[in-house]
Coordinates of N, CA and C in Angstrom, one line a residue:
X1 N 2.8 -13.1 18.0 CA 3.4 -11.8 18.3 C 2.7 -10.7 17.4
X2 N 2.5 -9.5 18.0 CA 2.1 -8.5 17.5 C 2.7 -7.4 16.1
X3 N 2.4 -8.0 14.7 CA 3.4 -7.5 13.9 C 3.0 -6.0 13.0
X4 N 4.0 -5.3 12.8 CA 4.0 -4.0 12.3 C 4.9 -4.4 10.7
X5 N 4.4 -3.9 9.6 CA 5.0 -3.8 8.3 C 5.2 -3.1 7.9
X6 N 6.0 -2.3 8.0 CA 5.6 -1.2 7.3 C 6.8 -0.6 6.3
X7 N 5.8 0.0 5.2 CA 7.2 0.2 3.7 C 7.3 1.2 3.3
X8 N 8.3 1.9 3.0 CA 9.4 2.7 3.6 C 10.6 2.7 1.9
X9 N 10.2 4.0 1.3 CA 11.2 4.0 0.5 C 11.3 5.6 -0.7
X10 N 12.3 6.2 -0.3 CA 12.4 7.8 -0.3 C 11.7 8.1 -2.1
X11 N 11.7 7.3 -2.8 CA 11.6 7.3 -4.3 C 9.9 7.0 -5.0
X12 N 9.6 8.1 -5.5 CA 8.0 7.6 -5.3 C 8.1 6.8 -7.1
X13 N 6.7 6.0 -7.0 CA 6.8 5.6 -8.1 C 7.6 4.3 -8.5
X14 N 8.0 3.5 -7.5 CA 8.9 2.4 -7.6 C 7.9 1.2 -7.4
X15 N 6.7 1.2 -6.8 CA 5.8 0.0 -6.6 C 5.7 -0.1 -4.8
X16 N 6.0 0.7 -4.2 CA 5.4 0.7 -2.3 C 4.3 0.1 -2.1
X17 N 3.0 0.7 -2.9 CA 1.8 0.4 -2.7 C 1.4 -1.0 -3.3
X18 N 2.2 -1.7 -4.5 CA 2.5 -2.9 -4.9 C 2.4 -3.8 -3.6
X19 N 3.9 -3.0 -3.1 CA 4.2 -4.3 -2.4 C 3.3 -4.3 -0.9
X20 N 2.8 -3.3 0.0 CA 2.1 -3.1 0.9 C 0.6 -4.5 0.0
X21 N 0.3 -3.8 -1.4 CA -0.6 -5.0 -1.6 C -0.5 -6.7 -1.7
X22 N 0.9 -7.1 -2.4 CA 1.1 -8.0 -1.8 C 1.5 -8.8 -0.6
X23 N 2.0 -8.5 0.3 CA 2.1 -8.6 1.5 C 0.6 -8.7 2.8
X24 N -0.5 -7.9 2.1 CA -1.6 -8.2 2.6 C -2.4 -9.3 2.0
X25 N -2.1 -9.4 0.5 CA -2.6 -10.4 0.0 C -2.3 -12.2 1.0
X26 N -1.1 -11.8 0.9 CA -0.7 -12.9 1.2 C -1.0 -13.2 3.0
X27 N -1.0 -12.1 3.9 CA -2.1 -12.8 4.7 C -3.0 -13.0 4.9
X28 N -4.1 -12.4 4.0 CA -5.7 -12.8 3.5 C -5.8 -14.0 2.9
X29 N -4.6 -14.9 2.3 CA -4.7 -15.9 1.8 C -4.8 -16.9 2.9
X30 N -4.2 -16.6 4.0 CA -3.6 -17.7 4.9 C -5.0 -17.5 6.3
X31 N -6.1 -16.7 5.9 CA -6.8 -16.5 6.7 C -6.9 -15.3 7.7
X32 N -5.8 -14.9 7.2 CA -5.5 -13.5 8.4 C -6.3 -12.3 7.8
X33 N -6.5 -11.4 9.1 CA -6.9 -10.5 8.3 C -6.2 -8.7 9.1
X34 N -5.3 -8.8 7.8 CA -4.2 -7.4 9.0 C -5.0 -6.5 8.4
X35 N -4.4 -4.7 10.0 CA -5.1 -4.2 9.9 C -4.0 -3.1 8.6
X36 N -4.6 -2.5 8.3 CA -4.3 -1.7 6.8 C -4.4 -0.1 7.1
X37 N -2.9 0.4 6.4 CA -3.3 2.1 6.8 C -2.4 2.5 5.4
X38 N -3.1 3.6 4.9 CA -2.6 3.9 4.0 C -2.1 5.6 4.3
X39 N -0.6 6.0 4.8 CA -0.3 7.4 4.6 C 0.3 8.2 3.8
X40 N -0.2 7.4 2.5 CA 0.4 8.3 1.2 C -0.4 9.7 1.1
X41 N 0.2 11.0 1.2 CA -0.6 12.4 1.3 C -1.2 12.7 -0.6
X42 N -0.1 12.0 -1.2 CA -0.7 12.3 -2.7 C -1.3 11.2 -3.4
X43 N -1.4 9.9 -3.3 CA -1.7 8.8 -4.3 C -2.1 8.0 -3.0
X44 N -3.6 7.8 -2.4 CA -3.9 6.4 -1.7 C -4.2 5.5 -2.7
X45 N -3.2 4.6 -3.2 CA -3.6 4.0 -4.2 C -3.9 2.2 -3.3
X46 N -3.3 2.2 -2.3 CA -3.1 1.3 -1.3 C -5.0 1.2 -0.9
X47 N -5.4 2.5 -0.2 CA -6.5 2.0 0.0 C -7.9 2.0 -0.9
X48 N -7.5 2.2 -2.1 CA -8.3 1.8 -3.1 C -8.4 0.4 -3.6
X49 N -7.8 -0.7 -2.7 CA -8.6 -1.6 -2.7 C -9.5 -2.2 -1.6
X50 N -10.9 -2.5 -2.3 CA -12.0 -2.7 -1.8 C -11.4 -3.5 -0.6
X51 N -10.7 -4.8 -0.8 CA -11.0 -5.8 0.0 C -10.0 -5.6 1.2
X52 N -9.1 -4.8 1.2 CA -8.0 -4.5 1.8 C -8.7 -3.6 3.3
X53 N -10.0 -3.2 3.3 CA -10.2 -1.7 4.2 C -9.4 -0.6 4.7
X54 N -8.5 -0.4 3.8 CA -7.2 0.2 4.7 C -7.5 1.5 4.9
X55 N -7.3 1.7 6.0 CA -8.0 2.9 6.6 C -6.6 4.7 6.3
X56 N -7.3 5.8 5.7 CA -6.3 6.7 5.3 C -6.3 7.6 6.5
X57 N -4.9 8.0 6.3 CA -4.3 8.5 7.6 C -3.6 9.9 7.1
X58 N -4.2 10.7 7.4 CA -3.2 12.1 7.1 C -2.1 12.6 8.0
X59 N -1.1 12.4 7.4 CA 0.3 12.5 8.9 C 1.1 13.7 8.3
X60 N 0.6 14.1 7.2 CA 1.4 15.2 6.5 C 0.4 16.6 6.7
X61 N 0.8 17.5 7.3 CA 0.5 19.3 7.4 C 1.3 20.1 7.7
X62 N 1.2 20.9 6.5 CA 2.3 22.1 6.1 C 3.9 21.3 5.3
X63 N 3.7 20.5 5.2 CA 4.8 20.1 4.8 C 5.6 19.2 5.9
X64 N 4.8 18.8 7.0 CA 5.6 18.2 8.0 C 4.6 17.1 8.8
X65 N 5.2 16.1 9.3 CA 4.5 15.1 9.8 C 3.8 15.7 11.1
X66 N 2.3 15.5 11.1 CA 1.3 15.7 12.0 C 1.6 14.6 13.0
X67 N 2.6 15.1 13.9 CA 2.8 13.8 14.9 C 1.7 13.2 15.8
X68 N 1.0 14.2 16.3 CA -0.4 13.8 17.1 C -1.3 12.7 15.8
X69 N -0.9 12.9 14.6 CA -1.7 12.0 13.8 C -1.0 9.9 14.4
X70 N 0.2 10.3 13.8 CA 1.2 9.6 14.1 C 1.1 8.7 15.7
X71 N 1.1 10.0 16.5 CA 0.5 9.5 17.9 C -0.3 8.3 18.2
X72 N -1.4 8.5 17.7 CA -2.7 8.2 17.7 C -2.6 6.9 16.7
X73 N -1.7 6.7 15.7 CA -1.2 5.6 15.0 C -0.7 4.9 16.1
X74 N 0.6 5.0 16.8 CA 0.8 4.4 17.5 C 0.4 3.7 18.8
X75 N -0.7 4.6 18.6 CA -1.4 4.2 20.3 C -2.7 3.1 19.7
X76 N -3.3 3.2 18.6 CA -3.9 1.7 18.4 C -3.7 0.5 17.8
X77 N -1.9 0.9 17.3 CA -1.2 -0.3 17.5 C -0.6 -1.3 19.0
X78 N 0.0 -0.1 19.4 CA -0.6 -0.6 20.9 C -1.3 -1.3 21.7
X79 N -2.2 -0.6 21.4 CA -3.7 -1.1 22.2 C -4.7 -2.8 21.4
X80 N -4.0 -2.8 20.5 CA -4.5 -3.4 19.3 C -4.1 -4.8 20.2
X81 N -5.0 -6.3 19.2 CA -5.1 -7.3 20.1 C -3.5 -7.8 20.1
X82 N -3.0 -8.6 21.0 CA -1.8 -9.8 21.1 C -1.2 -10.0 19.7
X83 N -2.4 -10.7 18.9 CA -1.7 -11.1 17.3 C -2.3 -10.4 16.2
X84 N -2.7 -9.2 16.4 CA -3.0 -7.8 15.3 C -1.7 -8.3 14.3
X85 N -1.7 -7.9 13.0 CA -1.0 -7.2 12.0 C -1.1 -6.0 11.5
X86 N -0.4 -5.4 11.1 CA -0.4 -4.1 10.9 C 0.6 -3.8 9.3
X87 N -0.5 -3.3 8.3 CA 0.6 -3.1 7.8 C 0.3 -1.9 6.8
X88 N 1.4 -0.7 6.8 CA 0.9 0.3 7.0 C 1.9 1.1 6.0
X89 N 1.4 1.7 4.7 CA 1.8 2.0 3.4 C 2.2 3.6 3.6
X90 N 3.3 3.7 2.7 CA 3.6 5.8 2.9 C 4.3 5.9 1.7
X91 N 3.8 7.3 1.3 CA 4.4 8.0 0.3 C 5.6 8.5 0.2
X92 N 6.4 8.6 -0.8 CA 7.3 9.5 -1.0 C 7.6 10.7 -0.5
X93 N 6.7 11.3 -0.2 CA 6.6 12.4 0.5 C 6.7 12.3 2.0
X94 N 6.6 11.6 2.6 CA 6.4 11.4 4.0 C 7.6 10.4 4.0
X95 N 8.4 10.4 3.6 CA 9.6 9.3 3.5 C 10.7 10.1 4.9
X96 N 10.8 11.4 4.3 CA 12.2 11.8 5.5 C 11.7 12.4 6.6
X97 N 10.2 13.0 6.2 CA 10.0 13.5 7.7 C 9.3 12.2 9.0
X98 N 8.9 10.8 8.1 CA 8.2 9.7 9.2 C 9.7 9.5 10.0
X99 N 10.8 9.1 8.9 CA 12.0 8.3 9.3 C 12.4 9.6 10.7
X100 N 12.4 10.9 10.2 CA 13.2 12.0 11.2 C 12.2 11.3 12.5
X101 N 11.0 11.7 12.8 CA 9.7 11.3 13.8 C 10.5 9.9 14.4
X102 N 10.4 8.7 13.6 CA 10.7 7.2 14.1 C 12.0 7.6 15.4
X103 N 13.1 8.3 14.4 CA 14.0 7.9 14.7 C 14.4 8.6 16.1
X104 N 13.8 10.0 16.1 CA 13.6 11.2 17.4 C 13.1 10.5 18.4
X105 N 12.3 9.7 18.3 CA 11.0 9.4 18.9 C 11.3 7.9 19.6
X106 N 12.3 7.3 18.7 CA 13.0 5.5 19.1 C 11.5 4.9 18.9
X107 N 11.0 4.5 18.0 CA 9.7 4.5 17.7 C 10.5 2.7 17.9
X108 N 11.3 2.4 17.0 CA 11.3 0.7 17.2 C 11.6 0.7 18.6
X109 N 12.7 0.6 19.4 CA 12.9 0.6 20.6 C 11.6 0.7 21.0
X110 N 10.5 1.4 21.1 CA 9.0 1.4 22.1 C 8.5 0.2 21.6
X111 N 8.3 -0.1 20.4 CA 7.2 -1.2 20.2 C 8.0 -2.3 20.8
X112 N 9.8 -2.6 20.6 CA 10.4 -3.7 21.2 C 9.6 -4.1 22.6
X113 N 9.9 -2.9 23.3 CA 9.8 -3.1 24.9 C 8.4 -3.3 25.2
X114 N 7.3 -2.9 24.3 CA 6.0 -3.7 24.1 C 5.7 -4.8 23.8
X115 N 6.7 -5.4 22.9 CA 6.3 -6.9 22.3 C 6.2 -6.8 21.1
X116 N 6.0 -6.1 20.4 CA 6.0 -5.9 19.1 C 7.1 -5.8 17.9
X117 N 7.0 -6.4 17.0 CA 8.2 -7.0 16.0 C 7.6 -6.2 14.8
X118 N 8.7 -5.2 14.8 CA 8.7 -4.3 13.2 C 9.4 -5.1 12.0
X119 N 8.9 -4.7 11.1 CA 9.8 -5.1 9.7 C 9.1 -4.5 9.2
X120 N 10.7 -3.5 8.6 CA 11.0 -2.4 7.2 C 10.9 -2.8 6.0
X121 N 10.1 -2.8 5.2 CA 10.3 -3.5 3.9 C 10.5 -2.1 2.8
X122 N 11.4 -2.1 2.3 CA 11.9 -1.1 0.8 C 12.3 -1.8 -0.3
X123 N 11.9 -1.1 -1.0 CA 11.6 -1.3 -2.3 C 13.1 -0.4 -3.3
X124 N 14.0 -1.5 -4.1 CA 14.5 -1.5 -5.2 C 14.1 -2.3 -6.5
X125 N 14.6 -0.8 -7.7 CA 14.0 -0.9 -8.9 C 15.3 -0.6 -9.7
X126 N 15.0 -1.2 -10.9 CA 15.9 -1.4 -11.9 C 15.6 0.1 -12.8
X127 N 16.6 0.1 -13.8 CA 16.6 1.3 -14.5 C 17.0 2.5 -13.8
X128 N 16.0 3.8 -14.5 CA 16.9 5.2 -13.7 C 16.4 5.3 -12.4
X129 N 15.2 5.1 -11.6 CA 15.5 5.5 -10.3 C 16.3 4.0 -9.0
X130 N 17.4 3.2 -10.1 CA 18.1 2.3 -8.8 C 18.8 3.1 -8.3
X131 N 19.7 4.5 -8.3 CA 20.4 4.9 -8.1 C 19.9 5.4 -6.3
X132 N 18.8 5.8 -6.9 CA 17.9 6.8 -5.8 C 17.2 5.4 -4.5
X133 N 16.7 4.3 -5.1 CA 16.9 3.5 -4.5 C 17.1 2.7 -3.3
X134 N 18.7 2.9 -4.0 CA 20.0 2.1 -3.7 C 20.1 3.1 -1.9
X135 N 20.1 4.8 -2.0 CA 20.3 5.9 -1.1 C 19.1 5.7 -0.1
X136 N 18.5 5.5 -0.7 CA 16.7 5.1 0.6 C 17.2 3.8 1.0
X137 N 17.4 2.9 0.8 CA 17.7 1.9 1.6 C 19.0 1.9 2.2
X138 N 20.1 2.5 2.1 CA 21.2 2.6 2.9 C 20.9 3.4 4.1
X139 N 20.0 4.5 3.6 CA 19.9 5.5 4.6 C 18.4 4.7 5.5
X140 N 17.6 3.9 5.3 CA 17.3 3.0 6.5 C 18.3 2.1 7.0
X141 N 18.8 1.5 6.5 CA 19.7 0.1 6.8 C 20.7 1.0 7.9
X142 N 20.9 2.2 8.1 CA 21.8 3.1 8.8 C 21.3 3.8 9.9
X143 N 19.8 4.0 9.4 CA 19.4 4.7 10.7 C 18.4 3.4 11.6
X144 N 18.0 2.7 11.1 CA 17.6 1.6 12.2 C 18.3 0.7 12.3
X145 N 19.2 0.2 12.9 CA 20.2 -1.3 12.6 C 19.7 -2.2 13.4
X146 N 18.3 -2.1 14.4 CA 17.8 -2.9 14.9 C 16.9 -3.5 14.5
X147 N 16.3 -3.0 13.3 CA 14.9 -3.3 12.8 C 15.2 -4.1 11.2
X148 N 14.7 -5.5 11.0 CA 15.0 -6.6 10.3 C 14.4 -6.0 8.8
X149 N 15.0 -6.0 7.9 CA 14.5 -4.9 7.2 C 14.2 -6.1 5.6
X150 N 13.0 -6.3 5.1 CA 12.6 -6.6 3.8 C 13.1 -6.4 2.6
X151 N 13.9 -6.8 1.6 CA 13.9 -5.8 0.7 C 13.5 -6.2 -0.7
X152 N 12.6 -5.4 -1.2 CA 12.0 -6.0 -2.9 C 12.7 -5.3 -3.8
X153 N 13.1 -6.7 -4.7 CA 13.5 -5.9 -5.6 C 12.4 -6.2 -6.9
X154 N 12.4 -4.8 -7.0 CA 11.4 -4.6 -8.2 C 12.0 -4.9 -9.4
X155 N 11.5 -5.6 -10.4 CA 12.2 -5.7 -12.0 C 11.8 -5.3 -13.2
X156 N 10.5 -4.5 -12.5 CA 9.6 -4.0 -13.8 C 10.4 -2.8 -14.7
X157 N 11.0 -2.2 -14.1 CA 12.3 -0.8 -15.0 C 13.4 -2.0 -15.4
X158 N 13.6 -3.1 -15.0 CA 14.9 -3.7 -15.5 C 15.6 -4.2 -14.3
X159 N 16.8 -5.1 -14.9 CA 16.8 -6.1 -14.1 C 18.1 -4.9 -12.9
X160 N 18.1 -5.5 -11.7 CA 18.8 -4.3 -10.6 C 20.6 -4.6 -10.7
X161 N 21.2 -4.2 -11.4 CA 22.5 -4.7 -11.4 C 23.4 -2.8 -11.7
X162 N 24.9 -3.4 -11.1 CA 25.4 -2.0 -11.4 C 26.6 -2.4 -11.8
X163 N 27.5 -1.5 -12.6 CA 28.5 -2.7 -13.5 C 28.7 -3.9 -13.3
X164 N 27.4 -4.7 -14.1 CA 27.2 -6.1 -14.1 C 26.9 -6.6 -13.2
X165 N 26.8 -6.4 -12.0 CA 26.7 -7.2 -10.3 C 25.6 -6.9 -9.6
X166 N 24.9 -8.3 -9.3 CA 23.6 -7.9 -9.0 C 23.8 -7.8 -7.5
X167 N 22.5 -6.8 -6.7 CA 22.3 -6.5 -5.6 C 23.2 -7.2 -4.9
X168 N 22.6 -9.0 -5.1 CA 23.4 -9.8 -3.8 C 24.9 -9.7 -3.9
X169 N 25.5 -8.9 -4.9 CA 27.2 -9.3 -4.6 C 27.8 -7.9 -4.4
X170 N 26.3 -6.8 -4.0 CA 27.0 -5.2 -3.5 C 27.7 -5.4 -2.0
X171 N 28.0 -4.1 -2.2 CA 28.6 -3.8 -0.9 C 28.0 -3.8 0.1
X172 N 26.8 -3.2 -0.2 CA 25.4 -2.3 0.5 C 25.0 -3.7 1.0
X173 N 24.4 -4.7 0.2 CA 24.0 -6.3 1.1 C 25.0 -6.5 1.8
X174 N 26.5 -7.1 1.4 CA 27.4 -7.7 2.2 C 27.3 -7.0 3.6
X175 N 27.0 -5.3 3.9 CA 27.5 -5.3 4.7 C 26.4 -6.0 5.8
X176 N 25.0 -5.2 5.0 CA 24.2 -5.3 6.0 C 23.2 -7.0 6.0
X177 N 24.1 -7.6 5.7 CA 23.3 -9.2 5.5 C 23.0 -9.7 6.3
X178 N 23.1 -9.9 7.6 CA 22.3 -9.9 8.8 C 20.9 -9.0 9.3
X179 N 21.1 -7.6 8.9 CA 20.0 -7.3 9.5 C 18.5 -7.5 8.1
X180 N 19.3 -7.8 6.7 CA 18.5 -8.0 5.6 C 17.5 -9.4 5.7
X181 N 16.2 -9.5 6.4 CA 15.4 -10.4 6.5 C 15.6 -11.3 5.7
X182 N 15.3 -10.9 4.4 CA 14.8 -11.7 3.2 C 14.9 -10.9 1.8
X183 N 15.0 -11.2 0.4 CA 15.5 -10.7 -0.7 C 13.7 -11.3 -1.5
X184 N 12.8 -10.4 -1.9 CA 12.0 -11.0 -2.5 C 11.7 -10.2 -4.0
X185 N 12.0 -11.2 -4.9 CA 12.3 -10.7 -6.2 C 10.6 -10.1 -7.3
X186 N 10.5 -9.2 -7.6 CA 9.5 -9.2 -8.3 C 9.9 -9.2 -9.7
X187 N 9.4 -10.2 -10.5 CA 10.5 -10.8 -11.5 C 10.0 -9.8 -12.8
X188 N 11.5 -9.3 -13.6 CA 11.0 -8.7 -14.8 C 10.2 -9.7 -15.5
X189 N 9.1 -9.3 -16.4 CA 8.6 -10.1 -17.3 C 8.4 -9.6 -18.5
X190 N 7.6 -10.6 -19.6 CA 7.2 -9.6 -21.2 C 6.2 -8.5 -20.7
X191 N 6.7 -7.6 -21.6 CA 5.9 -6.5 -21.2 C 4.4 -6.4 -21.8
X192 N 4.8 -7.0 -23.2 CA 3.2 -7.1 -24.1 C 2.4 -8.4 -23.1
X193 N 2.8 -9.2 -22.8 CA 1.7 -10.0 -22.4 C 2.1 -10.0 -20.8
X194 N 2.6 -10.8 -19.8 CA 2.5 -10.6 -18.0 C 2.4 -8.9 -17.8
X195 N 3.1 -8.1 -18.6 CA 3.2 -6.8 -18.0 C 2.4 -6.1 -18.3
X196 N 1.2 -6.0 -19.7 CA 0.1 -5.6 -20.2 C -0.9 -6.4 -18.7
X197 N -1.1 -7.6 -18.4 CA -2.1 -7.9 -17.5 C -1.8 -7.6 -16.3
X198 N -0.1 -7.4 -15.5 CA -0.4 -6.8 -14.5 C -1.0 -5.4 -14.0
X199 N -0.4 -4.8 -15.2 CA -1.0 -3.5 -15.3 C -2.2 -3.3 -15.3
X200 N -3.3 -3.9 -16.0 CA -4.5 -3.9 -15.9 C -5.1 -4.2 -14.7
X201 N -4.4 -5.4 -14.3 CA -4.8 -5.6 -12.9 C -4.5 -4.3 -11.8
X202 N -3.4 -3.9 -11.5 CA -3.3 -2.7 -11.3 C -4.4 -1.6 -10.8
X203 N -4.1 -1.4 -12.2 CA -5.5 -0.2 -12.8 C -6.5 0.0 -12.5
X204 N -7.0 -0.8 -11.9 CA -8.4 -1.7 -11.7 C -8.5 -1.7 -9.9
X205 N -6.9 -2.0 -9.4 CA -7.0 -1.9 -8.2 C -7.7 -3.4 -7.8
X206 N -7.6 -4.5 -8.7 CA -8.0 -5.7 -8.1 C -6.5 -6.7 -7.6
X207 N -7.6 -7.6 -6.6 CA -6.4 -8.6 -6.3 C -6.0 -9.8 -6.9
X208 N -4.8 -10.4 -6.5 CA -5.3 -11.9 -7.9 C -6.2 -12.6 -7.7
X209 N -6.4 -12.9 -6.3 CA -8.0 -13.6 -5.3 C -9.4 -13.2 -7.0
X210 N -9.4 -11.9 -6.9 CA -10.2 -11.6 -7.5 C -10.1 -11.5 -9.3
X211 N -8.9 -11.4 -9.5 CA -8.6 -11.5 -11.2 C -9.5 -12.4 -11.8
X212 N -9.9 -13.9 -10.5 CA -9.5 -15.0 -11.4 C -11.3 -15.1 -11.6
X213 N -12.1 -14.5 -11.1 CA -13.6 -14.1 -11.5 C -14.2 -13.0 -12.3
X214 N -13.3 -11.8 -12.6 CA -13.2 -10.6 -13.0 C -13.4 -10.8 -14.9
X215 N -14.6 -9.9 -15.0 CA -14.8 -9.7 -16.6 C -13.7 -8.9 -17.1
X216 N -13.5 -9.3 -18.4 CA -12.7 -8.3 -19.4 C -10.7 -9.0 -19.0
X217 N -10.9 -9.9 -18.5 CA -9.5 -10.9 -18.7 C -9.3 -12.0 -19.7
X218 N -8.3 -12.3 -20.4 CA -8.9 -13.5 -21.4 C -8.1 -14.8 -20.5
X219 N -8.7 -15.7 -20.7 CA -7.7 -17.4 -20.1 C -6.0 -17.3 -19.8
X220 N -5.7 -16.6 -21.0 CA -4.5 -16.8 -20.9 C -3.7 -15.9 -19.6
X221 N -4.6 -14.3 -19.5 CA -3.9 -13.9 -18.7 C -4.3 -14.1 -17.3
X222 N -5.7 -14.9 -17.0 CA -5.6 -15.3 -15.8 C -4.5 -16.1 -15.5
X223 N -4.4 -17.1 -16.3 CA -3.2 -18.3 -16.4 C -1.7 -17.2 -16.3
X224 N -1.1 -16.0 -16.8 CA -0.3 -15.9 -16.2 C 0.0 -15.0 -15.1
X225 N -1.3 -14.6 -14.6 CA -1.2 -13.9 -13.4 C -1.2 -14.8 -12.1
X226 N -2.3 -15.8 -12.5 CA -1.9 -17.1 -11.4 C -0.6 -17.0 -11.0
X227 N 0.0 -17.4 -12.5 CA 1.6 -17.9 -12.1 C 2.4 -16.7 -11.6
X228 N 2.3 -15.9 -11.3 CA 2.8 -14.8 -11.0 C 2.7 -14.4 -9.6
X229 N 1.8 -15.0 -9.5 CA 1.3 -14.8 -8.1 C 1.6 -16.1 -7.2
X230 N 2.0 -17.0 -7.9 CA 2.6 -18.3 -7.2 C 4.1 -18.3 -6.8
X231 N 4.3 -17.1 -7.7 CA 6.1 -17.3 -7.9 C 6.2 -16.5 -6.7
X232 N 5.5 -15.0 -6.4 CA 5.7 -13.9 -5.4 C 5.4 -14.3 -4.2
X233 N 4.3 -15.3 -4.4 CA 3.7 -15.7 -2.9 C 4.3 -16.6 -1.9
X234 N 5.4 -17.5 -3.0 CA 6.2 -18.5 -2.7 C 7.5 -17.9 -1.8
X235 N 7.7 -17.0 -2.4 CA 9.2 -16.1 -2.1 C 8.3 -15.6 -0.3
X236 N 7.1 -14.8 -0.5 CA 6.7 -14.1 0.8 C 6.8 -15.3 1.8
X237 N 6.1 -16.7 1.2 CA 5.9 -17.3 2.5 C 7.7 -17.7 3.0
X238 N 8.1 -17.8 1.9 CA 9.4 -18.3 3.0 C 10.5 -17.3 3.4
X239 N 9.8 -16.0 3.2 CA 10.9 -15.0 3.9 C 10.0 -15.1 5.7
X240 N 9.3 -15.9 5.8 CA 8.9 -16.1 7.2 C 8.3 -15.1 8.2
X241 N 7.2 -14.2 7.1 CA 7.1 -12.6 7.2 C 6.1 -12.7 9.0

């Protein structure tokens, strides 16, 4: 089936483009090769990687989504083969005016009646922006209740809990636990050593595919980016993306 991914989260700066990269990673591992769009109007940090080709999409003018841009997104998803992937990165800025477009427009309802299977993936983060978060994903989980929706929780600000209770025992999961696909954790770690190499990795805009040939890494932090990448990859394959 013809799949659309796309991530979706009002808070810039939480890791979107993260996870748009692992989520591709992970079907370049398995042989696939999805097609890539990146509509962040201020940071394509998504299509600055090499191996990704993600192709940049300007949906934003004057302050408002260029829907003929949009259009034209949807029409070579469409047109696109039987088993295309699609997985297609946005900025913070383009967070309320894509969702206002989707939702005017019944953008899931069309791809349904095409054949096509969306999944929302948003991104929660620990520390000061869970709050803001926590509002981006309620306010999808409310306006699509058809569309199976991803959710990462980021751990790099800190671990996601609110007087003491993590995500899975909110209100906000309980209600919506059905339409919540999958829970995929990106795990806090030390910050001098896993979080010093992700970052670099990062920075660099490389993949782990590629970390593990890349000059200016020492043994150790190949060894715990591997493992990092075993623990994330493990969680993607069995959310059954």
């Amino acid at each position: 089936m013809k799949q659309v991914h796309l991530i979706l989260q009002g808070k810039g700066g939480v890791g979107k483009s993260l996870v748009a990269s692992l989520i591709t990673q992970h079907f370049l591992a398995k042989g696939l090769a999805p097609i890539c769009y990146d509509t962040d109007p201020v940071n394509q940090t998504y299509a600055g990687y090499k191996d990704f080709g993600a192709i940049r999409l300007e949906l934003m003018r004057d302050g408002n989504i260029d829907q003929r841009q949009f259009d034209q997104l949807i029409e070579a998803i469409i047109n696109a083969k039987d088993d295309a992937t699609f997985i297609v990165d946005n900025g913070a800025a383009t967070f309320v005016p894509l969702c206002a477009y989707m939702f005017e427009n019944d953008v899931a309802g069309f791809f349904k009646e095409h054949g096509l299977q969306l999944v929302i993936h948003s991104v929660l983060t620990g520390g000061q922006a869970q709050a803001d978060t926590m509002d981006g994903l309620a306010s999808l989980l409310d306006h699509f209740k058809s569309v199976p929706v991803v959710v990462w929780l980021n751990e790099f600000f800190g671990r996601i809990e609110r007087d003491g209770r993590k995500f899975e025992d909110s209100k906000l999961f309980r209600d919506n636990q059905e339409q919540i696909q999958a829970l995929i954790r990106i795990p806090e770690v030390r910050k001098e050593t896993f979080g010093a190499d992700m970052d670099q990795m990062l920075r660099q805009k490389l993949t782990f595919k590629e970390v593990k040939e890349a000059a200016g890494f020492t043994v150790m932090a190949k060894q715990r980016l591997a493992m990092t990448w075993r623990t994330i990859d493990g969680q993607i394959a069995a959310a059954n993306l």
